[in-house]
C-alpha atoms as one frame of an Amber mdcrd trajectory, in Angstrom:
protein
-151.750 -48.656-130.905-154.687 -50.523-132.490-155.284 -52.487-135.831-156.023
 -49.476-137.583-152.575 -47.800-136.412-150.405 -50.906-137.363-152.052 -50.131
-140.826-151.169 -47.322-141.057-147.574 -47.666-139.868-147.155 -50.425-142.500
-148.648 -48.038-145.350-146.250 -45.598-145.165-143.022 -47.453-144.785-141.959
 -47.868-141.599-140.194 -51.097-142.487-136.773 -49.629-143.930-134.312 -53.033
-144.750-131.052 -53.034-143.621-128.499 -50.734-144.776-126.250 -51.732-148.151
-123.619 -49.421-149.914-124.731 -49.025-153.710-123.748 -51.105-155.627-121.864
 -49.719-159.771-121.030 -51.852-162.542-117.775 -49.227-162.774-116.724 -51.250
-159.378-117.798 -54.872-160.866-115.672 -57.081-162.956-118.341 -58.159-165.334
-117.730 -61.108-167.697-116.361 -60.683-171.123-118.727 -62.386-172.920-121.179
 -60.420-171.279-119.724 -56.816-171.972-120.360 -57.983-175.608-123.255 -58.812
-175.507-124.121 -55.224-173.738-121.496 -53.325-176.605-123.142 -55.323-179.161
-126.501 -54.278-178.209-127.815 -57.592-177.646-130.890 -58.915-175.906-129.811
 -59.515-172.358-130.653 -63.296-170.548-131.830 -62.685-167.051-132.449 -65.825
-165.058-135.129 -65.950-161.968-133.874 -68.527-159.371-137.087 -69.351-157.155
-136.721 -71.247-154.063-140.134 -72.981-154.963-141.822 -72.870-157.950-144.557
 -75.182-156.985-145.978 -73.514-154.115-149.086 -70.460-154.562-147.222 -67.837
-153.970-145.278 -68.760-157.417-147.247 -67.337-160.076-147.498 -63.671-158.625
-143.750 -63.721-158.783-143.258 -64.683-162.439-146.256 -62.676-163.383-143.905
 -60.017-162.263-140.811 -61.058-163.814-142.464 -61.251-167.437-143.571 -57.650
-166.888-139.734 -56.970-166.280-138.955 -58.629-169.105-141.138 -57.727-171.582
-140.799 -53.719-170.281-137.114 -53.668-169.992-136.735 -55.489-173.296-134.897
 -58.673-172.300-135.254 -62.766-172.021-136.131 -63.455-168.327-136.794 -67.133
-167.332-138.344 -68.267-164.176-136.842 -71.036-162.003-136.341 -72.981-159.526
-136.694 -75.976-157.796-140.130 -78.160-157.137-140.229 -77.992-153.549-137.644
 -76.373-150.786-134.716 -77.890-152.266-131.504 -76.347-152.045-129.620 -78.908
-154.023-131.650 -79.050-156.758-131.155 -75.034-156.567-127.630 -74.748-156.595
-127.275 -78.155-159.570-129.767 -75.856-161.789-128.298 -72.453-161.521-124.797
 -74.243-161.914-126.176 -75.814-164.775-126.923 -72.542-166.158-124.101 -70.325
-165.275-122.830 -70.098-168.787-126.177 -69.001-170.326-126.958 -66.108-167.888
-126.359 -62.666-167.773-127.475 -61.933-164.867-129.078 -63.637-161.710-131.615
 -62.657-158.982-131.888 -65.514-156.745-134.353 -66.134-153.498-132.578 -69.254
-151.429-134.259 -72.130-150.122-131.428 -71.550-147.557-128.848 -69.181-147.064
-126.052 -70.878-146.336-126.159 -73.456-148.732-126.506 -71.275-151.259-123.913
 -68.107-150.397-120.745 -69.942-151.536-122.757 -70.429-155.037-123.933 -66.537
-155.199-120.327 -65.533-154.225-118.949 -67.912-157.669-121.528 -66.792-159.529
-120.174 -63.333-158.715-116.879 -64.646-159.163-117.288 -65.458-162.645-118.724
 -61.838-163.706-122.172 -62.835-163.482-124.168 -59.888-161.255-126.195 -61.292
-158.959-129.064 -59.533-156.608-131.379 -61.434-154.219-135.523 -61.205-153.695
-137.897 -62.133-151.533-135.470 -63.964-149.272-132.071 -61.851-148.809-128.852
 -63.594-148.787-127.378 -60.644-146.761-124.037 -62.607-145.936-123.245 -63.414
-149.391-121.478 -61.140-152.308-125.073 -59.803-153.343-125.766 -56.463-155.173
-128.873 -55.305-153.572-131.971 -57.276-152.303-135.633 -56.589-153.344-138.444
 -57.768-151.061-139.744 -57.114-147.368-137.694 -57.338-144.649-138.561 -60.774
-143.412-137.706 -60.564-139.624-139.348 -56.759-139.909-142.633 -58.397-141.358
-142.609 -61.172-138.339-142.510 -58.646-135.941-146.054 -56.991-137.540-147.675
 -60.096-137.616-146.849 -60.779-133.580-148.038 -57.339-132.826-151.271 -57.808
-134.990-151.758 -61.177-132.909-151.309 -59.286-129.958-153.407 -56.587-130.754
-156.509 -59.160-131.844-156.023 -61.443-129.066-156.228 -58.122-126.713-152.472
 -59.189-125.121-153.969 -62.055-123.892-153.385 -66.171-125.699-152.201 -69.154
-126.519-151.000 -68.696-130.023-149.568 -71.834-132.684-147.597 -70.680-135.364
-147.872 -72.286-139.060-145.566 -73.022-141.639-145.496 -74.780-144.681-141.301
 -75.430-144.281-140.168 -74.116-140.710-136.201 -74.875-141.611-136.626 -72.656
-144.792-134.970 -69.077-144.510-137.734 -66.935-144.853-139.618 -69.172-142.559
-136.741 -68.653-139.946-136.901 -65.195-139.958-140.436 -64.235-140.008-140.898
 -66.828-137.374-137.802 -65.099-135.338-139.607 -61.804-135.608-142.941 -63.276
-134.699-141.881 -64.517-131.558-140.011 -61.258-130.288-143.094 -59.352-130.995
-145.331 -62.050-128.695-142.674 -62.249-126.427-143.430 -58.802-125.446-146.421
 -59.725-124.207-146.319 -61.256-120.980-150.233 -62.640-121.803-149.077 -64.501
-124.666-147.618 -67.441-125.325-146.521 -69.643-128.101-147.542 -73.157-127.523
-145.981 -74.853-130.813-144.509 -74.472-134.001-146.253 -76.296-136.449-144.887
 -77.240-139.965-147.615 -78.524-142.355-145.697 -79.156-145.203-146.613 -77.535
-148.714-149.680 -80.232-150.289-153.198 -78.209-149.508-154.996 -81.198-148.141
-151.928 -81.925-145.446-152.077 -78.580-144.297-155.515 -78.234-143.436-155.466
 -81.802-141.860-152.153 -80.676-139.501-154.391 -77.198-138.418-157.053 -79.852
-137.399-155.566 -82.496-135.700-153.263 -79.979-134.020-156.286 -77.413-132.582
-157.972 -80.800-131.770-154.595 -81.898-129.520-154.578 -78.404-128.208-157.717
 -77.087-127.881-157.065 -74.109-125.409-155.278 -72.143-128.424-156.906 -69.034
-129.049-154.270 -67.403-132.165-152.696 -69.115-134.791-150.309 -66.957-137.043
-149.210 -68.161-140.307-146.108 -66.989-141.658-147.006 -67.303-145.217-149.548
 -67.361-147.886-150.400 -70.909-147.703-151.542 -72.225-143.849-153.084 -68.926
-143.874-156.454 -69.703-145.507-156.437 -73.295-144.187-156.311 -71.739-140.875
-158.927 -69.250-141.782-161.353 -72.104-143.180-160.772 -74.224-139.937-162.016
 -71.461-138.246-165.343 -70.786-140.786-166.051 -74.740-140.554-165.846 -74.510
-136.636-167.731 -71.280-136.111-164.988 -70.292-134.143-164.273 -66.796-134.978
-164.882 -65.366-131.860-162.873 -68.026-130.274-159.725 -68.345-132.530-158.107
 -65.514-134.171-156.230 -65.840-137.257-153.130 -63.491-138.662-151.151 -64.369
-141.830-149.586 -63.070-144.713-150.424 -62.620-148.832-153.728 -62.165-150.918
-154.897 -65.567-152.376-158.289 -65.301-153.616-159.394 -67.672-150.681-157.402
 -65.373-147.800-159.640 -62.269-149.549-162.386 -63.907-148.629-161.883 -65.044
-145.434-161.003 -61.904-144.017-164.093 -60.537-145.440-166.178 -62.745-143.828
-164.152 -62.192-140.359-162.755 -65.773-140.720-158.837 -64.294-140.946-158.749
 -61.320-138.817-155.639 -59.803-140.559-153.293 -60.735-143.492-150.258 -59.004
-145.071-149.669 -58.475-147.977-145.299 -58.270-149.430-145.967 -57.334-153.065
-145.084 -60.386-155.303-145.457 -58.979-157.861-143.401 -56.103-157.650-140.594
 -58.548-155.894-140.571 -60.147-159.014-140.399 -56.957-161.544-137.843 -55.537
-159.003-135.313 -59.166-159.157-135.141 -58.225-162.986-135.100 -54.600-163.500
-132.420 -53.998-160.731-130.422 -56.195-162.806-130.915 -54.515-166.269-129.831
 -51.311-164.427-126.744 -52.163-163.515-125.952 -53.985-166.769-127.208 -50.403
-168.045-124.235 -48.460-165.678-126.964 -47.536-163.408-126.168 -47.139-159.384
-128.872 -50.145-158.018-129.382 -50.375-153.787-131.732 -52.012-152.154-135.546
 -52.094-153.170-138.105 -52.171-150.163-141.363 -53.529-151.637-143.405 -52.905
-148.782-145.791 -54.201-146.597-149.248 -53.538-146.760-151.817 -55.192-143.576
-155.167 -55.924-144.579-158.502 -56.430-142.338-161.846 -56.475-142.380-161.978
 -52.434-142.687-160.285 -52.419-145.711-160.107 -55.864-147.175-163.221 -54.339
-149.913-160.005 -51.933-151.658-158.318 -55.672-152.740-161.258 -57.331-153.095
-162.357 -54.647-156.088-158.897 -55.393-157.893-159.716 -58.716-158.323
């Protein structure tokens, strides 16, 4: 299978998430104060919990929940805490527990944060997940990618570029995060499959711009037989690609990451990030809402797969023109 047969794979959904029974408001003991509201005809108050609101990836989710909001006709806040920090998660959305109608929620860390989902659900407050799934908790449905899925696509694309053959360094910007767990679990299964291949580090660069690029460089400099690094998110992805453009090193090191920042667009053009995909977070963010209006609504709500699109050189020009 080559790059342009993982594309294709990815365009047309081969990524299904794990099964989850639908889930009715008919079979949900919804708050009284909420039923009300709904009876009354009142604007519904959706809240957003983020697991970072500082980092890049950020604004593409709020963009879409103020779509929701403003197309399903109801008050949608954004939040979250400023940096990976589940306590400052849970003390906000505690905080707010008595304001909200509903609650999608993407946790800085699933187990801190099930027992709090599972009250929140306890007090008649529906709750979905996005982005990152909380699949052992009381949760509705879940909107995003399949995070372990999308792991195992970027492994195979670092196979596939590196010809089965590498030392590889993975990148994150919080490796004890969830989502960084499980796209870094997938990752690793993929490349373990190749008996060429192996993973010489984990490296966590933390979330400030200038720290990341500075851990890419001091770490290729420490290790300078690695020949793939894979980023598991938007962020270390164009820092890697740029420590690549500033070394001339793109036939030397190949890059694989994940999301469309202006900067990744560019890099791939130029061949600097030989593959980057993309999870839609935009649509993750429209989804976290409008599942939630639904089943306020008596609609049946199940999982939402956003989808995964992988993006190269070949066909980097289709973003490039939305932009």
């Amino acid at each position: 299978m080559n790059i342009r047969h993982v594309i294709l794979a990815a365009a047309i959904g081969l990524l299904p998430l794990s099964a989850h029974a639908e889930s009715k408001l008919a079979d949900f003991a919804l708050a009284p104060r909420i039923k009300a509201k709904i009876d009354a005809g009142q604007p519904l108050d959706i809240y957003v919990s983020y697991h970072d609101v500082s980092n890049e990836f950020a604004p593409f989710m709020k963009a879409g929940v103020e779509r929701a909001a403003k197309d399903d006709k109801v008050g949608a806040q954004f939040i979250g805490p400023v940096g990976a920090d589940a306590d400052g998660q849970i003390s906000e959305i505690e905080t707010l527990m008595g304001k909200m109608d509903g609650l999608a929620i993407s946790s800085v860390s699933t187990d801190a944060l099930a027992p709090v989902i599972d009250r929140v659900i306890a007090a008649g407050i529906p709750v979905v997940t996005f982005n990152t799934d909380n699949p052992e908790s009381k949760r509705l449905a879940f909107a995003g990618q399949d995070l372990v899925q999308s792991g195992r696509e970027a492994g195979k694309l670092m196979s596939k570029v590196l010809g089965g053959k590498g030392k590889v360094m993975i990148t994150t910007i919080d490796a004890a995060a969830q989502w960084s767990l499980d796209r870094e679990k997938g990752a690793r299964e993929a490349l373990k499959a190749e008996p060429g291949i192996e993973v010489v580090s984990t490296l966590n660069t933390g979330t400030d711009p200038q720290k990341i690029y500075s851990a890419i460089e001091n770490a290729m400099l420490a290790n300078p037989s690695i020949t793939g690094v894979l980023s598991l998110e938007c962020c270390s992805t164009p820092a890697a690609g740029t420590w690549v453009e500033r070394n001339k090193a793109a036939d030397k090191v190949k890059v694989v990451g994940f999301d469309l920042l202006d900067q990744t667009v560019q890099l791939v053009q130029d061949g600097n990030v030989d593959a980057t995909i993309d999870q839609a977070p935009e649509k993750q963010g429209f989804a976290a809402v409008d599942l939630l209006v639904k089943f306020l609504k008596g609609e049946t709500i199940n999982n939402v797969d956003t989808g995964v699109g992988v993006y190269t050189k070949e066909n980097i020009a289709e973003v490039a023109k939305k932009k």
